[in-house]
Coordinates of C-alpha atoms in Angstrom, one line a residue:
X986 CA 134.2 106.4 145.6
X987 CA 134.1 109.0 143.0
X988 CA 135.7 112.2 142.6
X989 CA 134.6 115.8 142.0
X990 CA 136.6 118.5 141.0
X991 CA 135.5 122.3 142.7
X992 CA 137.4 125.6 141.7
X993 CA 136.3 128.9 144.1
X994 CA 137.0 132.3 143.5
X995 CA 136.2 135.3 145.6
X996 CA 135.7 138.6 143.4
X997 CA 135.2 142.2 143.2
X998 CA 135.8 144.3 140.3
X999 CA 138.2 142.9 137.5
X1000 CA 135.8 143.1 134.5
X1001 CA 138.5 143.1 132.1
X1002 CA 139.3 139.4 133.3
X1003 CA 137.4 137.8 135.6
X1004 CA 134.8 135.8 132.9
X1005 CA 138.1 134.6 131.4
X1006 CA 139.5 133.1 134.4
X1007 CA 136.0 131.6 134.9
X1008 CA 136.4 130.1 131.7
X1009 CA 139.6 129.0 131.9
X1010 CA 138.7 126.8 134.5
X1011 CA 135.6 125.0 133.4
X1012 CA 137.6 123.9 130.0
X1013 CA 140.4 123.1 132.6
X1014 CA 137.8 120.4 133.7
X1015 CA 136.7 121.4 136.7
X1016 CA 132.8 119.7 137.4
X1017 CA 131.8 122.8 140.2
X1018 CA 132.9 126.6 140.0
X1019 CA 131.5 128.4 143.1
X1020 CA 132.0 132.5 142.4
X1021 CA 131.9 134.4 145.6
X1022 CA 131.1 138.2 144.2
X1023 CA 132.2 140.6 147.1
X1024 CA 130.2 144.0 146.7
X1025 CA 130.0 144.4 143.0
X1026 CA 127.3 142.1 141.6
X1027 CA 126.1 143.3 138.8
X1028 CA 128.5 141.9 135.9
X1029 CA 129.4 138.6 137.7
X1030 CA 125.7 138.4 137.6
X1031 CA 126.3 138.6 133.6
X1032 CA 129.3 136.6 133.5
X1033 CA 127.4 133.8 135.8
X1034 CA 124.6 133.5 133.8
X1035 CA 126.4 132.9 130.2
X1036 CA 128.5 130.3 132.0
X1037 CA 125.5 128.4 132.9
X1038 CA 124.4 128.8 129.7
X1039 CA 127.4 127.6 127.9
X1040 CA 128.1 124.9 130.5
X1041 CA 124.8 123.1 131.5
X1042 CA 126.2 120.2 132.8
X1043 CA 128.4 121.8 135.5
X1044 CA 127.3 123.4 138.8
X1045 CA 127.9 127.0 139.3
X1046 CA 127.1 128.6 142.2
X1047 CA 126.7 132.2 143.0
X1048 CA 127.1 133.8 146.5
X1049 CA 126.4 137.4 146.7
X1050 CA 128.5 139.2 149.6
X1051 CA 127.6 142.8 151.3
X1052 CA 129.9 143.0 153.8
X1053 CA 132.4 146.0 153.9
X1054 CA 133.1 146.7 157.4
X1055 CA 136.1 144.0 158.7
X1056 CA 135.5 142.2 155.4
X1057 CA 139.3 140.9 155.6
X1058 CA 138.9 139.0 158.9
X1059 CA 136.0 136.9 157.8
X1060 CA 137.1 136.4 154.2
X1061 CA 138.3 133.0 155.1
X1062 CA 135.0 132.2 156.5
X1063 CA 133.3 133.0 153.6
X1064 CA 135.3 130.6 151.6
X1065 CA 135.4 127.9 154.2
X1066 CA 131.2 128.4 154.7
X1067 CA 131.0 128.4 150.6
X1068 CA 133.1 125.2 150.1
X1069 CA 131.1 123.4 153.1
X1070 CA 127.6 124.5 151.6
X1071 CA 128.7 123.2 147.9
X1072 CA 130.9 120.1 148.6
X1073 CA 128.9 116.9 148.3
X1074 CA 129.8 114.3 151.1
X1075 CA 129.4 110.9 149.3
X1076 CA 133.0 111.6 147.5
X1077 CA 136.5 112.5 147.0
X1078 CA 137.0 116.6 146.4
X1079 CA 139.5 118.0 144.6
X1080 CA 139.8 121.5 145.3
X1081 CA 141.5 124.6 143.7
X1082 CA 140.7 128.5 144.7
X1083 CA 141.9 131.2 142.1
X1084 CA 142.2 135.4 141.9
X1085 CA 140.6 136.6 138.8
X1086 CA 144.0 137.5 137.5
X1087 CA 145.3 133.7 137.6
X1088 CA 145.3 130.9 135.9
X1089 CA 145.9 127.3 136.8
X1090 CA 147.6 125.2 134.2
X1091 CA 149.5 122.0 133.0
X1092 CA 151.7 121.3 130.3
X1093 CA 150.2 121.3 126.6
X1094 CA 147.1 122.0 128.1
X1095 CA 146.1 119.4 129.5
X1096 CA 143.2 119.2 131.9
X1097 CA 142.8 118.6 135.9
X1098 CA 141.4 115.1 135.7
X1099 CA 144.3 114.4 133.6
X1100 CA 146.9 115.5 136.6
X1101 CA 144.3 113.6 138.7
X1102 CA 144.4 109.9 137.1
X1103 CA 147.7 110.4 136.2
X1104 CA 148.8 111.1 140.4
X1105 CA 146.3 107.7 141.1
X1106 CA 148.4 105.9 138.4
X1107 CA 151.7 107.1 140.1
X1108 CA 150.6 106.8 143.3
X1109 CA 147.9 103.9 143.3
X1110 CA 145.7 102.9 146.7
X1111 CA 143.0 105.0 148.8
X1112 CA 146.0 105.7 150.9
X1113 CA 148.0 107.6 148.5
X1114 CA 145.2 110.2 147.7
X1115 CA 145.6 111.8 151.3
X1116 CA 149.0 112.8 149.2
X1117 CA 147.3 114.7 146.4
X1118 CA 148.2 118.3 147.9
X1119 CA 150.4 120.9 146.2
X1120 CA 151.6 123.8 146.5
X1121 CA 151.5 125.0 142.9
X1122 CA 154.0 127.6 141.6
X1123 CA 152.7 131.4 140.6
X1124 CA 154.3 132.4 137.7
X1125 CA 154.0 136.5 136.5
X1126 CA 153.5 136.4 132.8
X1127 CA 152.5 139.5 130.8
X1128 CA 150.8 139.9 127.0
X1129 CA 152.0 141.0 124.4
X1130 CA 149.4 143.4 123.5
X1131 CA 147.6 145.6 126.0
X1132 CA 144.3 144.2 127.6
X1133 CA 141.4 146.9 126.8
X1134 CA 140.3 148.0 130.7
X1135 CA 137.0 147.1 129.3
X1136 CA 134.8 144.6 130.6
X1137 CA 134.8 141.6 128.4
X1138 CA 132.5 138.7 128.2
X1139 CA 134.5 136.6 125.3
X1140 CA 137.3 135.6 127.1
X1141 CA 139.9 137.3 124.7
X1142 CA 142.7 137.1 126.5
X1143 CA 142.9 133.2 126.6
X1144 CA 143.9 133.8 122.9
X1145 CA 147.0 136.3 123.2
X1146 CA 150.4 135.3 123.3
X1147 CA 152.5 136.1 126.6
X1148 CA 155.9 136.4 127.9
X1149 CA 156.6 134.8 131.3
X1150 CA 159.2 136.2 134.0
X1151 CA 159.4 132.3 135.9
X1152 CA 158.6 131.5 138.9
X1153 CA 157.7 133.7 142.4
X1154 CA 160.0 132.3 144.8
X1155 CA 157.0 132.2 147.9
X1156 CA 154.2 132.6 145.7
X1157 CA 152.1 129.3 145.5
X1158 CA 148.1 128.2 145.7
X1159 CA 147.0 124.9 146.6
X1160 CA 145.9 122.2 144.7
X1161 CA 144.2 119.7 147.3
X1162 CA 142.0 116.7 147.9
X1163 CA 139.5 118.3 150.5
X1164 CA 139.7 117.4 154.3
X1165 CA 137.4 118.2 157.2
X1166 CA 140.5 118.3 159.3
X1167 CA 142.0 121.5 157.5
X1168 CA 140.5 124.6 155.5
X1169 CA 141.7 126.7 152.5
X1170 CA 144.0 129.7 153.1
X1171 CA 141.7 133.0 152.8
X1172 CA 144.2 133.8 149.3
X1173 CA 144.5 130.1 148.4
X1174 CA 148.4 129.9 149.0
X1175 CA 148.4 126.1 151.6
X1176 CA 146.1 124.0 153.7
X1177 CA 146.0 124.8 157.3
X1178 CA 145.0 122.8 159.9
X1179 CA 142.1 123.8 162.1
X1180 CA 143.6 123.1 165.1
X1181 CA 146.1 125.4 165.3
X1182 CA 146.2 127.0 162.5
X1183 CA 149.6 125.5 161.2
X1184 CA 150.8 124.9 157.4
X1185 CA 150.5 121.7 156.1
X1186 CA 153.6 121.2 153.8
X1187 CA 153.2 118.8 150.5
X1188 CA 154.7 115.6 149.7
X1189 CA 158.5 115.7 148.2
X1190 CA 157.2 113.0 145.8
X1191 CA 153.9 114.9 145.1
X1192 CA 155.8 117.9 144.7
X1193 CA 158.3 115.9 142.1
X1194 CA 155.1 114.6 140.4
X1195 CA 153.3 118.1 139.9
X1196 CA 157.2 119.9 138.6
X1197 CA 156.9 116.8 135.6
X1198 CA 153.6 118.3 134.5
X1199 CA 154.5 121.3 134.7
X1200 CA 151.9 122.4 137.0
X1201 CA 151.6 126.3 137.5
X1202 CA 149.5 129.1 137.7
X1203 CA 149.9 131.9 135.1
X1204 CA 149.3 135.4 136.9
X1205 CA 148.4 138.4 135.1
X1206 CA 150.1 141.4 137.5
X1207 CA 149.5 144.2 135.0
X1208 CA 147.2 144.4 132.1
X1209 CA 146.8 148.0 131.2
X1210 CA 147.6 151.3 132.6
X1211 CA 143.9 152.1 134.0
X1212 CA 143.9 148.8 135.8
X1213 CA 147.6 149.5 137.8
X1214 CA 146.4 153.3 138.3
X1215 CA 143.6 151.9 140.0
X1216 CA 145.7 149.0 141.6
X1217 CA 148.3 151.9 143.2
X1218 CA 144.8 153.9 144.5
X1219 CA 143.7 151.3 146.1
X1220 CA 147.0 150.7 148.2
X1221 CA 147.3 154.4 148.7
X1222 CA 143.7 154.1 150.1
X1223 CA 144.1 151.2 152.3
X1224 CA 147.3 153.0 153.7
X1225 CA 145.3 156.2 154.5
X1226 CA 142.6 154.2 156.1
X1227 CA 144.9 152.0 158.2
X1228 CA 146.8 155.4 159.5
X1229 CA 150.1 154.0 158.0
X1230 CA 153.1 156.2 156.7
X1231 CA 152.4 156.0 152.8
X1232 CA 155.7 155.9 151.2
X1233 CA 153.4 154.6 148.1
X1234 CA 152.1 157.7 147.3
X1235 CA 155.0 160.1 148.2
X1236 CA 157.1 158.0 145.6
X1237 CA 155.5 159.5 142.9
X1238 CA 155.3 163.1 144.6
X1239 CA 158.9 162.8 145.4
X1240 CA 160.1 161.8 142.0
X1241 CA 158.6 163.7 139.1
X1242 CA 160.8 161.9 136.8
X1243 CA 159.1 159.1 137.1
X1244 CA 155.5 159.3 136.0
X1245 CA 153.0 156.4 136.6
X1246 CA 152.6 156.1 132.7
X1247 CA 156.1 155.3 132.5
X1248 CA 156.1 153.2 135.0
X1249 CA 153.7 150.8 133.9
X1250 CA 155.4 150.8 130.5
X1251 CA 159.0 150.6 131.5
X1252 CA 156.9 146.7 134.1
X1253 CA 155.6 145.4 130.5
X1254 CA 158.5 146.3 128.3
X1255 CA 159.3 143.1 125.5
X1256 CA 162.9 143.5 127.3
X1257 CA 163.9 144.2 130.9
X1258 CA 164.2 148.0 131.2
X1259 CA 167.0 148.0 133.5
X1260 CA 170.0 145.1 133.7
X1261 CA 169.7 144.4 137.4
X1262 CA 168.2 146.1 140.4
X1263 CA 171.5 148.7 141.1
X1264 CA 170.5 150.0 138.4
X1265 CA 166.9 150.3 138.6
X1266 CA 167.7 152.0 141.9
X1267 CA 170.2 154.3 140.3
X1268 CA 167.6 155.9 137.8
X1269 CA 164.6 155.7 139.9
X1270 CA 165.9 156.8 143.3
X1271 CA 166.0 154.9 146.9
X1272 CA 161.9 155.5 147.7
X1273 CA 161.2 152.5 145.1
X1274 CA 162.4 150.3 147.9
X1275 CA 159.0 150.9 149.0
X1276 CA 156.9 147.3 149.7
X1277 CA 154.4 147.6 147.3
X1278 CA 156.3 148.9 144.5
X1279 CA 158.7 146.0 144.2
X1280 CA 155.4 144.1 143.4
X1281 CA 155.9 145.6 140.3
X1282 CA 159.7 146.7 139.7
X1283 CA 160.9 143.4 139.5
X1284 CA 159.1 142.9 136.4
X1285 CA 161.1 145.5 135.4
X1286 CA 164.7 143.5 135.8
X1287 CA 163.7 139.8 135.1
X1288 CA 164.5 138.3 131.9
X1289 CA 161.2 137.8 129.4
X1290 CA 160.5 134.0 128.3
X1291 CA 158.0 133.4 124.7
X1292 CA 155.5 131.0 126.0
X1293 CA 153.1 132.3 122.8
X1294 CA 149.4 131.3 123.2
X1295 CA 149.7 129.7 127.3
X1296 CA 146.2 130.2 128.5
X1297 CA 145.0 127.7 125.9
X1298 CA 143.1 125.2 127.6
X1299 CA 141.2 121.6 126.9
X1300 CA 137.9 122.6 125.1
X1301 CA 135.6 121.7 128.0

């Protein structure tokens, strides 16, 4: 039985990236990229259409989604209803599901059927595919120039060099061979089972196999200053929806020393702006304990690693 290879992505916004995360994954190798646009059509529309056009021979499917109201209790639906109305049923599927800001890759890269054969070769026999499962690492990395907030159809920032600041110690999204008796998490982190909900953990040898080729996916937190304005308006926005005390927000009122300019620019700093996280606390005051800040503060403290030009991919 042959194999197909399907990467999914559910999107709203993110102009300045999205088509290059879309591109990143068809030169990956991947034979089926189903785009789930949530709300805002009107570019993935655009970004759709010159992928078809550049990639004949692979299947790109466009769903158009409307729903606003108690949108986050049926997103996994969505992406379980998408991947059963696009997977073919006479052979093995590989599946992968990516945010616009990530970026699945291998080391030198190398492509997906690659890391495919390769597992087969490893781990020979029908049985041994039920293993092909992982947990991939997410990995914050941040370029070395700004990204313009525009949106972009050229994929630019697949050609920029990047620092990376390692691995997120719970951050992962699944790399899987499909089964009817599990379904995707709604952000892509593990398999569940549809039973009862519960985690399916990966192999310790699978695991093993994927750290030797260096499997990872590259995530772009913060690319300009518009983008995390926007980021840090849409949590305060969620938080005054949901009712909940937002300590986001009065961060900023509280400490006028700290403005959000500076802020971004003291996340994407060549160096770490402050030696450990005392002292980040020290000159930035006890509120930046705050959840949703220390998304972004610990860029501020981790050491920066030259991985130059990483979003290079196979030419499809």
């Amino acid at each position: 039985m042959h194999t197909e290879f399907t990467a999914i992505t559910m999107v709203r916004g993110e102009e300045d990236v999205v088509y290059a995360a879309c591109l990143h994954h068809l030169r990956l190798g991947f034979d089926r990229l189903v785009v789930l646009s949530h709300v805002e059509h009107t570019f993935l529309r655009e970004c759709v259409a010159r992928l078809r056009a550049q990639f004949p021979e692979r299947e790109i499917g466009f769903i158009e989604i409307e729903d606003e109201q108690g949108f986050s209790k049926r997103k996994a639906d969505y992406i379980q209803g998408a991947l059963e109305i696009y997977l073919k049923r006479d052979c093995h599927n590989v599946v992968y599901g990516f945010d616009a800001d990530e970026f699945l890759t291998f080391n030198h890269g190398r492509g997906v059927k690659a890391f495919f054969d390769a597992f087969c070769q490893r781990f020979p026999g029908e049985e041994n595919l039920k293993r092909f499962y992982f947990r991939v690492p997410w990995i914050n990395v941040i370029c070395k120039t700004p990204i313009p907030p525009q949106p972009d159809l050229h994929g630019r920032l697949l050609d920029a060099e990047y620092w990376s600041l390692g691995e997120q110690a719970s951050d992962t999204k699944a790399l899987c061979l499909y089964r009817q008796s599990h379904r995707l998490h709604m952000g892509y982190h593990w398999l569940m089972a549809k039973s009862d909900q519960s985690v399916l953990e990966p192999d310790a040898e699978a695991t093993a196999f994927a750290r030797e080729w260096e499997a990872c996916v590259y995530h772009l937190p913060l690319r300009n200053v518009e983008q995390f304005f926007a980021r840090i308006g849409n949590y305060v926005a969620s938080a005054a929806k949901q009712e909940k005390h937002n300590r986001l927000s009065r961060f900023f009122l509280d400490n006028p020393h700290v403005n959000r300019q500076h802020f971004f620019e003291m996340c994407v700093a060549p160096e770490p702006s402050f030696k450990d996280y005392d002292e980040l606390k020290h000159h930035l005051g006890a509120g930046i304990d705050e959840m949703v800040l220390m998304a972004f503060t610990k860029l501020m403290v981790k050491p920066r690693l030259d991985i130059g030009r990483a979003l290079l991919a196979p030419p499809a």
